[in-house]
Every structure is written in C-alpha cells, then in structure tokens.
Tab-separated table of C-alpha atoms in Angstrom:
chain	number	residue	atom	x	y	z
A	24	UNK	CA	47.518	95.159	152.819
A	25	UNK	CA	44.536	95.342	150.983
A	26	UNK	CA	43.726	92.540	148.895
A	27	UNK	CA	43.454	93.229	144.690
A	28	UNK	CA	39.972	92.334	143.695
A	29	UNK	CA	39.923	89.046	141.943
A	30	UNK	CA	38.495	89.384	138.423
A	31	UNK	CA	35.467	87.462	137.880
A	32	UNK	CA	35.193	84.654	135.357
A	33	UNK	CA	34.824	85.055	132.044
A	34	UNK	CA	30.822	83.760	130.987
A	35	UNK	CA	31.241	81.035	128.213
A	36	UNK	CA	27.615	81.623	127.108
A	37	UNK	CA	27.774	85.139	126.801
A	38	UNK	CA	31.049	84.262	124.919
A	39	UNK	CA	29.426	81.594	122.903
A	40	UNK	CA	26.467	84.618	122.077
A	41	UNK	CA	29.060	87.233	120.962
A	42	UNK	CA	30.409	84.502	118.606
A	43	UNK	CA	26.776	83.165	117.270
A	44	UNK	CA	26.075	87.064	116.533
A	45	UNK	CA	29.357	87.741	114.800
A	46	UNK	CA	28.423	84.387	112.600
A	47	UNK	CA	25.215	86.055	112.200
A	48	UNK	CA	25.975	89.009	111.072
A	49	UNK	CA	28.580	87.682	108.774
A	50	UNK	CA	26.008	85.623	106.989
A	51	UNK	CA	23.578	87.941	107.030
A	52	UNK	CA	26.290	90.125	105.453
A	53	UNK	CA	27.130	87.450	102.486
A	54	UNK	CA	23.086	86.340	101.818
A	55	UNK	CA	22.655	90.556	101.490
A	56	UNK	CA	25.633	90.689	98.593
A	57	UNK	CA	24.348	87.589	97.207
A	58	UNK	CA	20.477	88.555	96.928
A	59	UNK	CA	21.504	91.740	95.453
A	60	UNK	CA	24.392	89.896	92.544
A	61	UNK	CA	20.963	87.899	91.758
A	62	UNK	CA	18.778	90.670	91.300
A	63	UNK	CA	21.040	92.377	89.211
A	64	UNK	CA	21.596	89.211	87.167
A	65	UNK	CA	18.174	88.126	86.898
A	66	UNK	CA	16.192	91.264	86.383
A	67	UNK	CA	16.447	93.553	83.138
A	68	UNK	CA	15.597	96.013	84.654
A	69	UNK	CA	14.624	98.551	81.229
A	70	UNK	CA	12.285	96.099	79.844
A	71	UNK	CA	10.293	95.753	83.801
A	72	UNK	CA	10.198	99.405	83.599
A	73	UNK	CA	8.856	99.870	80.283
A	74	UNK	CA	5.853	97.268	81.032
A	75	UNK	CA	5.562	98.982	84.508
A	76	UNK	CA	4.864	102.233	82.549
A	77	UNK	CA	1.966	100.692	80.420
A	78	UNK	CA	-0.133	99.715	83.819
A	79	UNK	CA	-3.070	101.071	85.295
A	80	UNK	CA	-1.681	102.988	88.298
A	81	UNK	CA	-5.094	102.310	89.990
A	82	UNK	CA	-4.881	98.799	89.718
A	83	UNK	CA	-1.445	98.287	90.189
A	84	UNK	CA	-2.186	99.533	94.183
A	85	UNK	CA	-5.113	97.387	94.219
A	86	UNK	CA	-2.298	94.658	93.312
A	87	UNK	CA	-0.052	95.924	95.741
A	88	UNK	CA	-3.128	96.352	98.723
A	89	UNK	CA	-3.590	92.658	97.871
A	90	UNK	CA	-0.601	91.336	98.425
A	91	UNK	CA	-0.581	91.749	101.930
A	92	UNK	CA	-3.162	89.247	101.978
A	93	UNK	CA	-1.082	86.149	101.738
A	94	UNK	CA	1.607	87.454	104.506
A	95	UNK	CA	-0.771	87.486	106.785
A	96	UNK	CA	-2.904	84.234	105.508
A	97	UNK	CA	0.591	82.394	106.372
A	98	UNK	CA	1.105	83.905	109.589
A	99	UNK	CA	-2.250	82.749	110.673
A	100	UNK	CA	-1.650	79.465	109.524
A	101	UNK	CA	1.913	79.131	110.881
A	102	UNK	CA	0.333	80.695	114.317
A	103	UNK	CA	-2.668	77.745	114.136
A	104	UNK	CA	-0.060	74.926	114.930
A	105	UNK	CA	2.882	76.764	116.894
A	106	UNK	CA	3.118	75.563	120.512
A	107	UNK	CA	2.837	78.256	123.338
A	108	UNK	CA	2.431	81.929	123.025
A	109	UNK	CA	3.481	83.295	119.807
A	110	UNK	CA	3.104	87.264	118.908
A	111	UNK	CA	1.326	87.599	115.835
A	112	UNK	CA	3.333	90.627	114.374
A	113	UNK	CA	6.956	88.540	115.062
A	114	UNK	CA	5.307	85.916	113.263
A	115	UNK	CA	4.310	88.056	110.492
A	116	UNK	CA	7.843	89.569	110.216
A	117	UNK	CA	9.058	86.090	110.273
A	118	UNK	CA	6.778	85.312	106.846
A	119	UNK	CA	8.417	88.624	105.668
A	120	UNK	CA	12.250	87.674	105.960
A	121	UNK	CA	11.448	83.976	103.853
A	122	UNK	CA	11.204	85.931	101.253
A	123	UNK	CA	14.973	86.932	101.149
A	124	UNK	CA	16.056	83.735	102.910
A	125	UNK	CA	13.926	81.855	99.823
A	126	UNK	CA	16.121	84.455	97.873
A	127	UNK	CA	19.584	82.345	98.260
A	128	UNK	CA	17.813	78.850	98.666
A	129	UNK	CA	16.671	76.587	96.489
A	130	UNK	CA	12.894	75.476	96.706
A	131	UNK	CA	12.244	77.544	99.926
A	132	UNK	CA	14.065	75.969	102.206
A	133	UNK	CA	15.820	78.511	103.736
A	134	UNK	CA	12.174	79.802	104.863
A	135	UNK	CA	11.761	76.410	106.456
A	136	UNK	CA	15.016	76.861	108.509
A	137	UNK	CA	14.376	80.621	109.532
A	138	UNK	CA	10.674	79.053	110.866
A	139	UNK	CA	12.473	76.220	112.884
A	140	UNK	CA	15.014	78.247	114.107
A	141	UNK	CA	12.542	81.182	115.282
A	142	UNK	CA	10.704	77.971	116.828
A	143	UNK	CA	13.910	77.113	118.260
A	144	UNK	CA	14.665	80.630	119.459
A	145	UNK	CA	11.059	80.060	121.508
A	146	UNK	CA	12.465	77.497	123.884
A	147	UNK	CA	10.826	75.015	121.350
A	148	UNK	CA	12.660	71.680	121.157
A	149	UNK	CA	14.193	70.985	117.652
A	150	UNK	CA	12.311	67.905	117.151
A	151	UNK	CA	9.386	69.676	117.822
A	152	UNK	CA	9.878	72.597	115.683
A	153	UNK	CA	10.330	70.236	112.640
A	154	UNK	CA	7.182	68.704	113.540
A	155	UNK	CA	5.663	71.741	113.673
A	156	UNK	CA	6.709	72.917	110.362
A	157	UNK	CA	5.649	69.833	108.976
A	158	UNK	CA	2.686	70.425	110.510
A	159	UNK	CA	1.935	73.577	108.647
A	160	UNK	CA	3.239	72.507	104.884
A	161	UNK	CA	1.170	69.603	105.348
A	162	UNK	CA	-2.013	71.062	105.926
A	163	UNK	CA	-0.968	73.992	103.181
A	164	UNK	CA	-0.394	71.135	100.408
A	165	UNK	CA	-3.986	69.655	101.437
A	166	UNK	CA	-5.812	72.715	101.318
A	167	UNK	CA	-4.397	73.255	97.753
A	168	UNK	CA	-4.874	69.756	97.058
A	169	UNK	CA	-8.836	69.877	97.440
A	170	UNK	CA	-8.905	73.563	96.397
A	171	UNK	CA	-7.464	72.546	92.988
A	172	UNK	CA	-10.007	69.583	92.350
A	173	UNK	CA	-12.498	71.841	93.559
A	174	UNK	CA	-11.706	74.744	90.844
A	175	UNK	CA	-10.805	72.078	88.136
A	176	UNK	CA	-14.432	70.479	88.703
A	177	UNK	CA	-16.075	74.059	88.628
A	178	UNK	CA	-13.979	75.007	85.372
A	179	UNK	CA	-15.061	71.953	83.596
A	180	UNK	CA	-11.463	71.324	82.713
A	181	UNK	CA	-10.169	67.342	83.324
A	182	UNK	CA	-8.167	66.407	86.151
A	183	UNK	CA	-5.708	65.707	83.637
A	184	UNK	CA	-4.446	69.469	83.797
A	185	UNK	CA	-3.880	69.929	87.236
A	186	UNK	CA	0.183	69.746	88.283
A	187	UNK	CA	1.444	66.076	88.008
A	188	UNK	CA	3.509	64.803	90.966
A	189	UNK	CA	6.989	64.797	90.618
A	190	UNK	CA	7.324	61.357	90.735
A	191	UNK	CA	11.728	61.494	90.339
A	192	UNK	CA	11.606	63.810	93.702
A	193	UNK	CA	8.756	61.974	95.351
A	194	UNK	CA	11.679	58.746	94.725
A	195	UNK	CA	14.582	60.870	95.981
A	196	UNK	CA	13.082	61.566	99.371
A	197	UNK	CA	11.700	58.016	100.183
A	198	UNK	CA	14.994	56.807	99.354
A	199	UNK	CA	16.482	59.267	101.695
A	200	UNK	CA	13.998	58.587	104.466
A	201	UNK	CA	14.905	54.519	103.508
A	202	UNK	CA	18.356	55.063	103.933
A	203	UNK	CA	17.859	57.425	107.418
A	204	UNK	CA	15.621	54.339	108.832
A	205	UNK	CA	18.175	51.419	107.736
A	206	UNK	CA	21.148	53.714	109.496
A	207	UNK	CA	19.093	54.204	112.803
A	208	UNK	CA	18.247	50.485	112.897
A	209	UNK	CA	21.851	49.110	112.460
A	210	UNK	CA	23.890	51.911	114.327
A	211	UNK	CA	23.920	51.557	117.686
A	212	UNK	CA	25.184	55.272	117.811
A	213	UNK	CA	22.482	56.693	115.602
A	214	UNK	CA	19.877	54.815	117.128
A	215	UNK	CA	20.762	56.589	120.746
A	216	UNK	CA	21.259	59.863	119.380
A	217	UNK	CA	17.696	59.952	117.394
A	218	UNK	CA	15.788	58.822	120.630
A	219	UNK	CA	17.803	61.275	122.305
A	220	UNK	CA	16.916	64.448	120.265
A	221	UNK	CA	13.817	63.200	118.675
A	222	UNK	CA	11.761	60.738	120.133
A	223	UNK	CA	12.112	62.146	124.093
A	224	UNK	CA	11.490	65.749	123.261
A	225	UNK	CA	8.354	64.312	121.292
A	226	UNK	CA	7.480	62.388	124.119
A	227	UNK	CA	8.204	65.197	126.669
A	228	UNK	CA	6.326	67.657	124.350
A	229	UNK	CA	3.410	64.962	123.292
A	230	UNK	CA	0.218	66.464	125.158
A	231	UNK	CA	0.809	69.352	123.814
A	232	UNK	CA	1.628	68.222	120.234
A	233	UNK	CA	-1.764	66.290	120.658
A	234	UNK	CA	-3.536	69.636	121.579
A	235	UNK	CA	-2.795	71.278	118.584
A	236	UNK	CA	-3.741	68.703	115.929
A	237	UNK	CA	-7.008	68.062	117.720
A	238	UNK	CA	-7.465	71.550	117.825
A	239	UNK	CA	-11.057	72.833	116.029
A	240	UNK	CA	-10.069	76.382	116.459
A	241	UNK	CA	-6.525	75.485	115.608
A	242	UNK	CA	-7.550	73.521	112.355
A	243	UNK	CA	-9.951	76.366	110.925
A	244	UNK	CA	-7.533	79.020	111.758
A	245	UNK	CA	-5.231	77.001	109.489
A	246	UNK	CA	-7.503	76.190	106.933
A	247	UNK	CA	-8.303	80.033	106.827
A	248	UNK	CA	-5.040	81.351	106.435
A	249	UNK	CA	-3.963	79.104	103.908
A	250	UNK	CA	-7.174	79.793	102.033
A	251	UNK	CA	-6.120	83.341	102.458
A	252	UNK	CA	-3.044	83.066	100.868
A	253	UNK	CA	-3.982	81.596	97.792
A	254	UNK	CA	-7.149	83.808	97.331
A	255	UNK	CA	-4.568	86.503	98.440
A	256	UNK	CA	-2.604	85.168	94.896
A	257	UNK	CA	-5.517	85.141	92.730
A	258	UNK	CA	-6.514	88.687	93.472
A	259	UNK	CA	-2.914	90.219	92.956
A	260	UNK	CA	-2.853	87.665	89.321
A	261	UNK	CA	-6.466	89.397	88.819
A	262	UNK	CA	-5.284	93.365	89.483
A	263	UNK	CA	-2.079	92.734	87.225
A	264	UNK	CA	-3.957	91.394	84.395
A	265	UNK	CA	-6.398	94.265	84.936
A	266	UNK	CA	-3.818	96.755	84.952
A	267	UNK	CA	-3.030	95.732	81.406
A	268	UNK	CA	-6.470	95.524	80.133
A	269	UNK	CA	-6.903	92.110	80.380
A	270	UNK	CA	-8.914	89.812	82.227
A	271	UNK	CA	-9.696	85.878	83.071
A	272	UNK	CA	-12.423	84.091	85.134
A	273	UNK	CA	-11.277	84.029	88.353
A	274	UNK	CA	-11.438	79.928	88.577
A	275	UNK	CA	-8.920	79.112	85.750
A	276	UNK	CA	-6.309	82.380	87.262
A	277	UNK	CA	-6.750	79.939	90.570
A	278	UNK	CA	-5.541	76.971	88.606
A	279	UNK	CA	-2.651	78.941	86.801
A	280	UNK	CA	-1.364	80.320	90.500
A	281	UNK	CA	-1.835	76.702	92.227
A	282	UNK	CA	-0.542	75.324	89.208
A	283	UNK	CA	2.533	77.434	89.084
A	284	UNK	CA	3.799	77.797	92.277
A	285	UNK	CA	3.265	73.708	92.288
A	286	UNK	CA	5.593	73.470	89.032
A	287	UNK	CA	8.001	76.354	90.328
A	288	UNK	CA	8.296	74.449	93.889
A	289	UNK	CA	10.158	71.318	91.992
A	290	UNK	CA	12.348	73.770	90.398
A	291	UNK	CA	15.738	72.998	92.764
A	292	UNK	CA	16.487	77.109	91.815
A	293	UNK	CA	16.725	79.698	94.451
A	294	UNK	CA	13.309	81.472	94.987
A	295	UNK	CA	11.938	79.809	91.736
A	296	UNK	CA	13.290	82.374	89.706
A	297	UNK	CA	12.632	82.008	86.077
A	298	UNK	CA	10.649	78.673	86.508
A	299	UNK	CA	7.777	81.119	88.653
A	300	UNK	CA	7.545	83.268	85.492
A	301	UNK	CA	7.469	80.917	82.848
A	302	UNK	CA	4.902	78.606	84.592
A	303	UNK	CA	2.622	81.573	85.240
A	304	UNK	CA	3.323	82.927	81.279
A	305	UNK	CA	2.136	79.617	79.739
A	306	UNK	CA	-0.845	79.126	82.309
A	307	UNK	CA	-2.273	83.038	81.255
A	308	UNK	CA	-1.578	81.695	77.280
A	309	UNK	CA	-3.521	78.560	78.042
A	310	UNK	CA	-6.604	79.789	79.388
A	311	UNK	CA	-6.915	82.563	76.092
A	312	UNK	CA	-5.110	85.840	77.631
A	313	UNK	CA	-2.966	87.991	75.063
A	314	UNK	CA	0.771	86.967	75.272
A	315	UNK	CA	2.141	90.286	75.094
A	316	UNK	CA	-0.117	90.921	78.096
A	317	UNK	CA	0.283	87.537	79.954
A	318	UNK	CA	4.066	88.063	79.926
A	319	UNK	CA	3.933	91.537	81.451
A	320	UNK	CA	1.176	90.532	84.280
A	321	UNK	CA	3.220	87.499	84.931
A	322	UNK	CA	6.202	89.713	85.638
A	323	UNK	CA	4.526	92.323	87.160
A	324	UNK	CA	2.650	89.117	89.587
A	325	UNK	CA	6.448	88.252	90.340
A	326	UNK	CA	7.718	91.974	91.209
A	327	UNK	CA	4.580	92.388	93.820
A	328	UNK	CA	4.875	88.856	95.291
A	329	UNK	CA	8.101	88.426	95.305
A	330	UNK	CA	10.763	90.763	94.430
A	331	UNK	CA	9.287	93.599	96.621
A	332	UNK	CA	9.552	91.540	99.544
A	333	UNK	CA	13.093	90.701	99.074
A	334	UNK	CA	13.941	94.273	100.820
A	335	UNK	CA	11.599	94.243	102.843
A	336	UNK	CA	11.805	90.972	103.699
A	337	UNK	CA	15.630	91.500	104.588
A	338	UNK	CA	14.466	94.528	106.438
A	339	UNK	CA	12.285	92.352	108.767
A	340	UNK	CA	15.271	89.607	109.248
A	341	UNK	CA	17.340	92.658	110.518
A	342	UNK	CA	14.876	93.241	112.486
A	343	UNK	CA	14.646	89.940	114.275
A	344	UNK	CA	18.070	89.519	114.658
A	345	UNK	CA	18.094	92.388	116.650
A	346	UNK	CA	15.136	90.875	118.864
A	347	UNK	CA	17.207	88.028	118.571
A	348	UNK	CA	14.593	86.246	117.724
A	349	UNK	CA	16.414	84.276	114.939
C-alpha cells in the first residue's frame, strides 16, 4: 500500500509573521480611531473654516507647494547618516507616516520608533539604528543651534530671546542615563545583556559607523536637508501670513518657527498640539504682526504642516506596512 504523504511542518517564522501582522494591523487599527477622536476634539472645525475663507487662494498653494520642502529636507538628512542602501522615496514615505505616529505620541517619539524600526526592518542592528537616529537629531539640534544665533545676531535682538533649555528635562534624562549606568555596573545580568545587544553590534558595525560620521558628502547632505527643513518652515510661516495680508522680515519669522517648535518639543503632549499654536501666536504678536491675523496664520501654519499630513501621513504607513517595511 501506498504510503499517505506526511504533512510538512508547520514554519514558526512564518507563524511568528502572521502574528506580528495581525498585531500590526490591530494597532494600526486603534492609532487610526485614536488620531481621528483627537482631531475631532482638538479642531473646531467652523472657526478653521471661516479663517480658511478669508485667505489668499494664491498664496495659500504657495503655502501648500512649500511644505513639501521640509519632507524632503528630512529625508535627505535621515538618508546622510543611514548605513547601506536606502531608497530615497521609502525614506520619504517614512518622514510622511511620523506625522500620524507623532499624532498619538507625546514629543515625537513615536517618529523616532517608526525610524528605528524601518532601520531595523533593513537588517540594521538595533543598537545601531538608535545610534543612527541619534545621529540625525543630533546634527538637526546643531544646525538649529547655530542657525538661531546666527538669525538672532542678524536681527539685532539679544541672545536673551532665543528658547531657554529646559533645564527640569535636561535633569530627568541625566538622571535616567545615571541610573541606566549604576544598573549595568552592579548587575551582572544587565551588564551581559548590554554588551550583548549594544556594544558587539557596535563593534561588529564600527567601520561602517566610522564611515558615515567622517563622511564630507554625508555631513553636507545633512547639513542641507536640515537647512531645508527649516527654510522649508519659514516659507510656509511667510505664504500664511501673506495670505492674510500680513507680513514679517523673514529673520525674526525664522526665530518664531525655531523658537516654537523648540518650546512645543518640551511640551510632553501628543504632536504638540495646542503648545505648537500658542508658541507660534505669541512669537507673530512679538515681532509687531496683527493678532487677529497672527492667530489665523498660526493655525493655518499648523493645518499645512501638520494636520494635512496626518492622512496622508497614515496613508504612507499603510503603505509601508504593506512593503513591510515597518
């Protein structure tokens, strides 16, 4: 007789994969009904269409051609300091879906995660991808570090109104990183597991680590795109204050967006909502625009920059899921 075919094994990864996409689609599912509660919480949607109304349609797309300036300006600069071969447009779509991961996260750091775990995704160690994250927020805070001293010398205005540090936070993570160090040194445990995720992939991964950050191509490419993204900023703050008739020299609307998204980053509050506005509000007031008309460009800076891409940015993280690429 014939013998019956023996089935074959089942495959624990592809198991394991069916499971990690059911997880993902189920969170992907609950940060969708979440982004949209907060939308409809945080927007009044009347009074946004009434200002909306009052622009100039003309510069409103000149806003809007803008904006797509500082998506790409952080792809570029995200691209300058990611190991291996990287395509530009996944990149970009990664940049896109922050903006509805930033959404449901306080002080973007669901954007952070989605860039590690794309990293991750890339056969990049862990370790590796943190450092190169690092990498890139580093270099972004010194760029707008000497760009802000820069503008604040040109303007005339003392150093005294640039952003202060947020000296509480600044405490919070060295006493975090204080803690993490005394815990490695006097746990045996710890100790193995840290050189065992983090200090041998760095090692194993150190050449090429070394490549990047010596990098002259790598460095202005970085410098460029982040330089590109704030300019990107300015111009979009420029075209909605034109749209209502109102203008500012372009040095001091520099300040107000450095100076704003600095003040709504140490807001713990998911995608800086309110904190954003408010900052950019009383920056237009201080350097002479209208209030009536600072209020509505401020808003109307907020719907271009930010609220636009929350569909579009959850568009894009559909997207990558399904390249699994996240």
């Amino acid at each position: 007789m014939p013998e019956e075919p023996v089935p074959a094994p089942a495959d624990p990864d592809a198991r394991q994969r069916g499971r990690g996409a059911l997880i993902g689609r189920v969170v992907l599912g609950v940060a969708s009904v979440v982004a949209v509660y907060l939308l409809v919480q945080r927007v009044d949607f009347a009074d946004l269409w009434q200002r909306l109304r009052d622009t100039d349609p003309v510069w409103l797309s000149v806003a809007l051609l803008f904006s797509i300036l500082p998506v790409v300006g952080s792809a570029a600069g995200f691209l300058a300091f990611s190991p291996g071969r990287i395509p530009f447009g996944q990149i970009t779509l990664v940049q896109l879906a922050t903006s509805f991961v930033n959404l449901i996260t306080p002080a973007s750091a669901g954007g952070l995660a989605l860039n590690v775990r794309y990293l991750t995704r890339k056969d990049v160690p862990v370790a590796v991808a943190v450092a190169v994250v690092g990498l890139v927020q580093t270099m972004s805070v010194l760029v707008t570090a000497v760009a802000i001293t820069l503008l604040l010398a040109l303007s005339g205005r003392n150093m005294s109104d640039a952003p202060h540090v947020p000296w509480l936070a600044v405490a919070i993570v060295a006493g975090v990183v204080l803690a993490a160090a005394l815990l490695l040194r006097f746990w045996p445990w710890g100790r193995a597991l840290f050189v065992k995720h983090v200090v041998q992939p760095f090692r194993e991964a150190g050449p090429e680590l070394r490549h990047i950050v010596t990098s002259k191509k790598r460095l202005a490419l970085a410098v460029v795109g982040h330089l590109a993204v704030t300019l990107g900023f300015v111009a979009v703050l420029a075209a909605s204050l034109a749209a209502f008739d109102q203008s500012a020299p372009l040095i001091l609307m520099a300040v107000v967006v450095i100076g704003g998204s600095a003040i709504a980053g140490t807001v713990p509050v998911p995608g800086g909502i309110g904190a954003a506005e408010t900052a950019l509000f009383l920056g237009l007031t201080a350097i002479q625009v209208d209030e009536s008309a600072a209020l509505s460009a401020a808003l109307l800076f907020r719907v271009i920059t930010f609220w636009i891409r929350v569909p579009i940015g959850w568009v894009a993280l559909v997207v990558l899921r399904r390249q699994n690429a996240v």
